[in-house]
Short mmCIF file of C-alpha atoms in Angstrom, two decimals:
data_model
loop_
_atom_site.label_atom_id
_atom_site.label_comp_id
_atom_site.label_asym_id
_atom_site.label_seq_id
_atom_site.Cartn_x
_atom_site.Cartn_y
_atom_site.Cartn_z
CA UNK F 1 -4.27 -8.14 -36.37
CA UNK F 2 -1.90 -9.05 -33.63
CA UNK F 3 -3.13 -12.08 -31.65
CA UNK F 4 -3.09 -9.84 -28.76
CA UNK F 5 -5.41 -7.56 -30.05
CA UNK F 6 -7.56 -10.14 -30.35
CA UNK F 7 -7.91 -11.04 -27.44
CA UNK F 8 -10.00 -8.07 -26.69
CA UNK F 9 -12.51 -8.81 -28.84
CA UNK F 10 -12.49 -12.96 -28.01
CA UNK F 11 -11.00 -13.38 -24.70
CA UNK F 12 -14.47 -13.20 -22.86
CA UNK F 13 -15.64 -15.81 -24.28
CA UNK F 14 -12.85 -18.64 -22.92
CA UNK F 15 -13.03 -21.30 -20.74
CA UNK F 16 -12.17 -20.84 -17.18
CA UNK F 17 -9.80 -23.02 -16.34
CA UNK F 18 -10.44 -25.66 -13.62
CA UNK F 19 -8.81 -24.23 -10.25
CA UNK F 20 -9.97 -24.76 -6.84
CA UNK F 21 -12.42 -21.42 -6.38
CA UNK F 22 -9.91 -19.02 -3.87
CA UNK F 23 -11.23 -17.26 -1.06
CA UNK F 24 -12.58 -13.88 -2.11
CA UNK F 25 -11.64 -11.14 0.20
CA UNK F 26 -15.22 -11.24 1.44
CA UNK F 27 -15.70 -15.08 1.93
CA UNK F 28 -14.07 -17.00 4.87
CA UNK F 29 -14.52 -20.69 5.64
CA UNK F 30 -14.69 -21.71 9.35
CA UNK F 31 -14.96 -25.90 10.59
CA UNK F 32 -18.36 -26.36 12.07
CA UNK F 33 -18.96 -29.27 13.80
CA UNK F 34 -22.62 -30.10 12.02
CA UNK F 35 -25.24 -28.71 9.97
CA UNK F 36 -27.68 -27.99 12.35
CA UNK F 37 -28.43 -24.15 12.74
CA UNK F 38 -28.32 -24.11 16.50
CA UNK F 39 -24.31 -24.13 15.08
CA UNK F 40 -24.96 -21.70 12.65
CA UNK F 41 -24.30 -18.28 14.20
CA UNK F 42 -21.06 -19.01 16.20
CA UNK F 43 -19.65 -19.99 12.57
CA UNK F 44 -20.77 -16.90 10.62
CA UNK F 45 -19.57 -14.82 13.62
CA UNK F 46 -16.06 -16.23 13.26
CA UNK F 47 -15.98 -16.06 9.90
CA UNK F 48 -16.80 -12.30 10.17
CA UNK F 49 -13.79 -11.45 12.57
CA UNK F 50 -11.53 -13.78 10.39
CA UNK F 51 -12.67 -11.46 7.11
CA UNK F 52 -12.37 -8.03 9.14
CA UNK F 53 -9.22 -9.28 10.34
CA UNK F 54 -7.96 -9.82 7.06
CA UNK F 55 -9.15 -6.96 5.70
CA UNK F 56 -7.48 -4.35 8.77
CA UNK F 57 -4.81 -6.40 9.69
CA UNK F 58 -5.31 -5.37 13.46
CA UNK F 59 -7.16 -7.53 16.07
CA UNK F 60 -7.72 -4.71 18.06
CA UNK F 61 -10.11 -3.81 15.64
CA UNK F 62 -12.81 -6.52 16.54
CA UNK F 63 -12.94 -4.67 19.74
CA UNK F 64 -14.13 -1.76 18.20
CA UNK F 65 -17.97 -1.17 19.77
CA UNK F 66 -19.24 -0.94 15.90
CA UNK F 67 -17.96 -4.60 14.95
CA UNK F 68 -18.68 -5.89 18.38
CA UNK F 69 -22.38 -5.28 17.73
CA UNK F 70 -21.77 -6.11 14.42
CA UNK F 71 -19.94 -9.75 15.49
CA UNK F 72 -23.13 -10.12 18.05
CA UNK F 73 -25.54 -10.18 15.08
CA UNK F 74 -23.32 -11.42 11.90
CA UNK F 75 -26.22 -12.66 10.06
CA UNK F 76 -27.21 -8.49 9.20
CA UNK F 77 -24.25 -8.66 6.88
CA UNK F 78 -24.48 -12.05 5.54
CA UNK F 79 -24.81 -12.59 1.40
CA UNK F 80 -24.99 -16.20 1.60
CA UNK F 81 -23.33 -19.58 2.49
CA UNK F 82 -22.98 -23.22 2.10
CA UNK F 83 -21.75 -26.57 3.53
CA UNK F 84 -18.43 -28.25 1.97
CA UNK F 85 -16.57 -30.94 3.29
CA UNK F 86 -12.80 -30.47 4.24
CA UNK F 87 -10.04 -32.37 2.75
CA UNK F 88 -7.81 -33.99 4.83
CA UNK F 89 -3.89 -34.83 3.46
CA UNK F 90 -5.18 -38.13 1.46
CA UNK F 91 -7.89 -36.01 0.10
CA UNK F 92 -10.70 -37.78 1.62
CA UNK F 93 -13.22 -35.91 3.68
CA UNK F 94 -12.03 -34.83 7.26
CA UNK F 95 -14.41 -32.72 8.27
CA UNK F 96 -17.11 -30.38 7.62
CA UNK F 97 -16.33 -26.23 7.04
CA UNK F 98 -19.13 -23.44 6.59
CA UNK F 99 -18.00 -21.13 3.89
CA UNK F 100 -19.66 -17.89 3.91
CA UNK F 101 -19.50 -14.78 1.77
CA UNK F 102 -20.20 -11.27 3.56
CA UNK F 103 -21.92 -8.20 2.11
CA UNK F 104 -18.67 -5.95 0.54
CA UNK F 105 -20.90 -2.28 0.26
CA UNK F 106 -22.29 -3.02 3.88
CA UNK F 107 -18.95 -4.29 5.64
CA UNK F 108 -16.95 -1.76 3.43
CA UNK F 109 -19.53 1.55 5.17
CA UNK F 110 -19.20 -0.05 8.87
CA UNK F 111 -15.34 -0.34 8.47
CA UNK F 112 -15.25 3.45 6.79
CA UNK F 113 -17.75 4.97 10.01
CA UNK F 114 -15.35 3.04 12.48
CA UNK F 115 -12.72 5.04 10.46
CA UNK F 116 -10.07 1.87 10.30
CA UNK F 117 -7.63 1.29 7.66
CA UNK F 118 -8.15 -0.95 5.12
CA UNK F 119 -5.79 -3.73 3.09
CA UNK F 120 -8.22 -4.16 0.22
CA UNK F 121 -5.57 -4.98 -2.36
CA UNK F 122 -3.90 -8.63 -3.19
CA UNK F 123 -1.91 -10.55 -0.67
CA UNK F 124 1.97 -11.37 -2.48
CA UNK F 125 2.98 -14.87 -2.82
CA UNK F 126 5.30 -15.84 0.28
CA UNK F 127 7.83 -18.30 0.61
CA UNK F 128 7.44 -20.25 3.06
CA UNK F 129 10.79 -21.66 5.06
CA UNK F 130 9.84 -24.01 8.31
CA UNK F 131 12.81 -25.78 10.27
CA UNK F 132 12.09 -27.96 12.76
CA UNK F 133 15.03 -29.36 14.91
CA UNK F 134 13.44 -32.67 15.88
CA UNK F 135 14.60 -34.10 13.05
CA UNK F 136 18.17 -36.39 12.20
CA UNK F 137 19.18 -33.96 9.77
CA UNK F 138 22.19 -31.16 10.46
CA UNK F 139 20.61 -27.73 11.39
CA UNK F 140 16.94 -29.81 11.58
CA UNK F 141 14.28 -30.67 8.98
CA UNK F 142 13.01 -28.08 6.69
CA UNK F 143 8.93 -27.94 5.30
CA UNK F 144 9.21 -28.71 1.90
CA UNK F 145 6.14 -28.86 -0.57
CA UNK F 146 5.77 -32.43 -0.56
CA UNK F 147 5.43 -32.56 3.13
CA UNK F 148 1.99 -33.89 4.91
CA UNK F 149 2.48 -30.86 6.90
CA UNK F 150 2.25 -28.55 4.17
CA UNK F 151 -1.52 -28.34 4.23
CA UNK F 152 -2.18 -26.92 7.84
CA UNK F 153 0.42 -23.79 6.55
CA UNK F 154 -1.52 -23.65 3.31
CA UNK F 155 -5.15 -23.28 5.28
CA UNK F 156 -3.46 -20.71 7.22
CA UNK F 157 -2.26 -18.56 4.45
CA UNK F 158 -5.53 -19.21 2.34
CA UNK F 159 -7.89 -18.03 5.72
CA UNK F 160 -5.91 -14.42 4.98
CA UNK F 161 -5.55 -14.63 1.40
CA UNK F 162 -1.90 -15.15 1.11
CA UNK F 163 -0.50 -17.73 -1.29
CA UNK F 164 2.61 -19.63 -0.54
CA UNK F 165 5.64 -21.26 -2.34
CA UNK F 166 7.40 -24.49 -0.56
CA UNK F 167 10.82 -24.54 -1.80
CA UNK F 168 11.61 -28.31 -2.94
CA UNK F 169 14.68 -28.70 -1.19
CA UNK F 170 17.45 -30.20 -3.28
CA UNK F 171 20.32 -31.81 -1.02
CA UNK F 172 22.65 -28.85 -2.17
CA UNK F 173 19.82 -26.14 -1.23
CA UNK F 174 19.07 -28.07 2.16
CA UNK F 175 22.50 -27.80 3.24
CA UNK F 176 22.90 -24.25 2.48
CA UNK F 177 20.25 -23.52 4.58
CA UNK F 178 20.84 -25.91 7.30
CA UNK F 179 24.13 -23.92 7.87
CA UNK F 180 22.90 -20.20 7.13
CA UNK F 181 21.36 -17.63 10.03
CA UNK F 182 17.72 -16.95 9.05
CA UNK F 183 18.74 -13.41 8.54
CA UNK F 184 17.68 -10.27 5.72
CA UNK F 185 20.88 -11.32 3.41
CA UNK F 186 20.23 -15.00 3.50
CA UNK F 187 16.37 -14.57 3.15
CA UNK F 188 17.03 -11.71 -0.04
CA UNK F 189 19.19 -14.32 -1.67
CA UNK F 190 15.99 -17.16 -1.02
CA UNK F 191 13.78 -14.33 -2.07
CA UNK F 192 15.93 -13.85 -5.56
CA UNK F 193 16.26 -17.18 -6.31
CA UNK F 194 12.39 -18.47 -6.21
CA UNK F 195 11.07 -14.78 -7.78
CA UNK F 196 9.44 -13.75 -4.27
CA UNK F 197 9.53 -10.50 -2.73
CA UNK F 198 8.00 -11.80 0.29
CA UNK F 199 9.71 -14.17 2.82
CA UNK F 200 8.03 -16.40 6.31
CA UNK F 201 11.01 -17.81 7.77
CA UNK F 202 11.22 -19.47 11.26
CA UNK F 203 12.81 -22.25 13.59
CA UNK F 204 10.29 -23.68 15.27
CA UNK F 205 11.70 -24.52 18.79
CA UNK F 206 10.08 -27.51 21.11
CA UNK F 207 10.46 -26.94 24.68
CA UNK F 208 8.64 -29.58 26.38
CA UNK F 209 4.87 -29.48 26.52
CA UNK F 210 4.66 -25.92 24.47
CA UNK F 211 6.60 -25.23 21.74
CA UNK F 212 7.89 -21.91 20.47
CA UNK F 213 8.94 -20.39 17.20
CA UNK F 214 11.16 -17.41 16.23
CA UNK F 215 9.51 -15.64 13.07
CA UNK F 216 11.97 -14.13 10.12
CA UNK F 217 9.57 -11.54 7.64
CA UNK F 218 11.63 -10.31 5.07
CA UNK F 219 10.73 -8.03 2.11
CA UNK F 220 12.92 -5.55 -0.07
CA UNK F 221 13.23 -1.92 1.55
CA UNK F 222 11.52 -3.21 4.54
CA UNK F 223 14.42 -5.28 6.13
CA UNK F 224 13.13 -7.87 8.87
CA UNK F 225 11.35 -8.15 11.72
CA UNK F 226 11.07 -10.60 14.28
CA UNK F 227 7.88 -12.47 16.34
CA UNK F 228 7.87 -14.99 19.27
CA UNK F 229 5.03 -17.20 18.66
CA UNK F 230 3.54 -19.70 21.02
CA UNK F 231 2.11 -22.69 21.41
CA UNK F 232 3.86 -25.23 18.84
CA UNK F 233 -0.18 -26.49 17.76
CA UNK F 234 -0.81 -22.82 16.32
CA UNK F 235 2.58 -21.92 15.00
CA UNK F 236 0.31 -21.81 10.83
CA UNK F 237 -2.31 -19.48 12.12
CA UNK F 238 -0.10 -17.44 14.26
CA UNK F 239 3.14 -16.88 11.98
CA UNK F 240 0.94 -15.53 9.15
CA UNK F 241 -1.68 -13.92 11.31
CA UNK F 242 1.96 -11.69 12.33
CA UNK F 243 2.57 -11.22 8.86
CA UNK F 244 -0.32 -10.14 7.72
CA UNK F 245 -0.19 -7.24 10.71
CA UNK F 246 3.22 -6.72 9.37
CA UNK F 247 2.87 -6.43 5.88
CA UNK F 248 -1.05 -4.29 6.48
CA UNK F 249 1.25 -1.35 8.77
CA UNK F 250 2.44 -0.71 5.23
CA UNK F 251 -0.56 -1.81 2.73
CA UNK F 252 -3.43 -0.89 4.72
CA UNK F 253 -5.05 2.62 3.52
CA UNK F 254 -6.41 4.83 6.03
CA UNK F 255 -9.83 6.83 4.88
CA UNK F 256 -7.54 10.13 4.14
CA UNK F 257 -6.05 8.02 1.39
CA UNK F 258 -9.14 6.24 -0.34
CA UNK F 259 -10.21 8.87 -2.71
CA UNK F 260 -11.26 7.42 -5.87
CA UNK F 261 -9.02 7.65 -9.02
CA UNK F 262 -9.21 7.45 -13.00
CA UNK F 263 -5.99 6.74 -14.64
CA UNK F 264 -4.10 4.71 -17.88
CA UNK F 265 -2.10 1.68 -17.00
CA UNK F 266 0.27 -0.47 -19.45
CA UNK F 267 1.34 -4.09 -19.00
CA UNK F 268 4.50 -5.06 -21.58
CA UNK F 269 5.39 -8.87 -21.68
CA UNK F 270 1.94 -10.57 -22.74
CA UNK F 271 2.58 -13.34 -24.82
CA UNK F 272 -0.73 -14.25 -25.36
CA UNK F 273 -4.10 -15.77 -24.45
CA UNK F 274 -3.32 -17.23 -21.03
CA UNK F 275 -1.24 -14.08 -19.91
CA UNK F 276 -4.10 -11.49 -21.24
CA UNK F 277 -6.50 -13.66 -19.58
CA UNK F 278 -4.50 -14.02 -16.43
CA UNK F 279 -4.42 -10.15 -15.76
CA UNK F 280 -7.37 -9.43 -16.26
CA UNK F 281 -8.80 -11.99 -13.89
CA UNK F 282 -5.94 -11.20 -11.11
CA UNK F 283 -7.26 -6.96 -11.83
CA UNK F 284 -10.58 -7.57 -11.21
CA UNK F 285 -10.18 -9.73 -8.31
CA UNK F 286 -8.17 -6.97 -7.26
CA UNK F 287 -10.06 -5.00 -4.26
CA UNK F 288 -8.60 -1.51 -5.15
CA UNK F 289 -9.83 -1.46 -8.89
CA UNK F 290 -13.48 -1.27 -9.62
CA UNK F 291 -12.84 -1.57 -13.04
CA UNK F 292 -10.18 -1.86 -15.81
CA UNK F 293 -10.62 -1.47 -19.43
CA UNK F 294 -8.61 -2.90 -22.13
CA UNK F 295 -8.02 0.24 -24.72
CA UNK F 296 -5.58 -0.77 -27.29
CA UNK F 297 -2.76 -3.46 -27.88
CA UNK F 298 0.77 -3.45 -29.55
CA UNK F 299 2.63 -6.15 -29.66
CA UNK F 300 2.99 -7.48 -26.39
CA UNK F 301 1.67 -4.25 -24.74
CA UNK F 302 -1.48 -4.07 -23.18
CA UNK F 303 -3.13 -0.22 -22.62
CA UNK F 304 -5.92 0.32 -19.90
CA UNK F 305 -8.26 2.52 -18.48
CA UNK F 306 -8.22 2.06 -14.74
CA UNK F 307 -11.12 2.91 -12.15
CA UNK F 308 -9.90 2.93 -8.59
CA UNK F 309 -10.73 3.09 -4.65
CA UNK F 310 -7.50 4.55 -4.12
CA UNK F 311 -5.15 7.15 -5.40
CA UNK F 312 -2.86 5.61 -8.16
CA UNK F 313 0.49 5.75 -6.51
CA UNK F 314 -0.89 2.79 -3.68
CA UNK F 315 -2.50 1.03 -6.26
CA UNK F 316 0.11 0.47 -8.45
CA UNK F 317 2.34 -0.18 -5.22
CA UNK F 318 -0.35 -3.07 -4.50
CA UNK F 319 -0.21 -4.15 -8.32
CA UNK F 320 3.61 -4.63 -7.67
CA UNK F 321 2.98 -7.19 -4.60
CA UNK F 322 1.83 -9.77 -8.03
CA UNK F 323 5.49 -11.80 -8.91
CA UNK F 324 4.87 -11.37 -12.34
CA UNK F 325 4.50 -7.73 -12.21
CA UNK F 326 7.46 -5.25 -12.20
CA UNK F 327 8.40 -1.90 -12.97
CA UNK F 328 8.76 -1.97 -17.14
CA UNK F 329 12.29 -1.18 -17.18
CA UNK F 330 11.56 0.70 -20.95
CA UNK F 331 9.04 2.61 -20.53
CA UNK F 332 7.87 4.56 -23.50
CA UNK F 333 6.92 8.36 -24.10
CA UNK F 334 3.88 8.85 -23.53
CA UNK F 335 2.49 7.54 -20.23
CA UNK F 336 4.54 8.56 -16.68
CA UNK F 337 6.99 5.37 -16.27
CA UNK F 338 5.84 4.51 -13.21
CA UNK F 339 2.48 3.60 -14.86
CA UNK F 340 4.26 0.91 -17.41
CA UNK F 341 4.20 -2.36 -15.90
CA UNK F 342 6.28 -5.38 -16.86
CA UNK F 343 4.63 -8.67 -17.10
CA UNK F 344 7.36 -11.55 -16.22
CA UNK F 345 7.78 -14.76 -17.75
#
């Protein structure tokens, strides 16, 4: 038997591996000042709008009367929460955060009867590119991954369930980009070379008291568009809070389109135990699939059965926001090609 076939019958019973627990599309994580509960409620209520707003990807939606009333009583959708102390950059405890997870059936029915879209599918992995001209360096000082600074932009993607890649910065790479516009060819060329469809690129520009920043989104077939953010203390929260609306004018599903589907997928390129087990965890985290069954293996291909939210052409566009996932470019006879996937190396 090929060792990918057995991983159906063994992979269950692996090890997790030991990762810092993500956010689930549900869960949020706000700072709270103490445990007492008198601070309770103001918490849950702003982790509420922070999981709404990451699953419409429109603030107007919080205004909406149905999640007003519903942000005026958050505790009626509340599944449970806990305290857990916040890491600051030398990993000791900063601070204290309530992390909270919300009731999915309930918040999913009060989102459908106030008939807004929904972004229920995985966030891509974005590079992140941050220049800062307060620095000696030609063209300013670029965020790489080793930066202190780093971990306010991570918190900011991980509050809307984006994950982000720093580039490192060689002296070659920083001067290419210290001389380059932020603009759709130079970002598609950044995008190539890291494996990203997804690029956050901005100057971040300090006029006095309050700074400024000019945001660069790029993404294949989408070109790039273009945000003034303000003040210089939110730039994190605010550059990928814009993204997010973005990227959810395209992802987000209206009602019309969330009509539940059956249908077979393949994934080519597993080489084994930690890519079988990889997929699988990434498609059941995934918030369009409600369930996906491995039916047979061959080789390095992987055949499922797929139970979905959505009609298959926007999942499979959502499975295609994972790096490692493309388009198999050999499909086989059999399945329709555009249901072959290609896991990358």
């Amino acid at each position: 038997m090929h060792p990918l076939a057995c991983l159906l019958l063994l992979a269950e019973a692996a090890p997790a591996a030991s990762v810092p627990a993500p956010l689930g599309l549900f869960e949020a994580e706000i700072a709270i000042a103490d445990r007492e509960p008198a601070s309770r409620p103001a918490a849950i209520a702003a982790g509420l709008a922070q999981v709404v707003f990451r699953l419409v990807g429109q603030e107007a939606a919080l205004r909406h009367p149905l999640l007003r009333a519903a942000l005026a009583r958050p505790e009626g959708l509340l599944e449970r929460f806990a305290y857990q102390e916040e890491p600051g950059p030398d990993g000791r405890p900063a601070g204290l955060a309530l992390r909270a997870a919300f009731r999915s059936a309930e918040l999913l029915r009060l989102l459908d009867d106030a008939e807004l879209p929904l972004w229920l599918g995985p966030r891509p992995t974005v590079l992140l590119l941050v220049e800062r001209p307060d620095a000696p360096e030609e063209g300013g000082r670029f965020l790489a991954a080793e930066d202190a600074e780093a971990a306010s932009w991570r918190r900011a993607a991980r509050a809307l369930a984006f994950r982000v890649e720093l580039p490192l910065l060689d002296p070659v790479e920083r001067h290419e980009l210290a001389t380059a516009p932020l603009e759709a060819r130079t970002l598609a060329a950044l995008g190539r070379r890291y494996g990203l469809g997804v690029v956050l690129a901005g100057r971040i520009v300090d006029r006095g008291e309050i700074g400024e920043g000019e945001w660069v989104f790029w993404q294949p077939d989408r070109g790039a568009s273009r945000a003034l953010l303000a003040p210089l203390g939110e730039q994190p929260a605010r550059a990928f809070e814009a993204l997010h609306g973005w990227l959810a004018e395209r992802y987000a599903l209206p009602p019309s389109e969330r009509v539940p589907d059956r249908f077979p997928l393949a994934v080519a390129g597993l080489r084994g135990a930690a890519d079988y087990l990889t997929l699988m965890a990434w498609l059941r985290a995934h918030g369009l699939i409600e369930g996906a069954t491995p039916e047979q293996a061959e080789g390095d291909r992987l055949e499922l059965a797929v139970e979905a939210r959505a009609r298959r052409f926007r999942v499979v566009e959502s499975l295609l926001l994972e790096p490692r996932l493309a388009r198999d470019p050999r499909p086989r006879p059999g399945l329709p090609p555009e249901l072959q996937l290609l896991w990358l190396p």
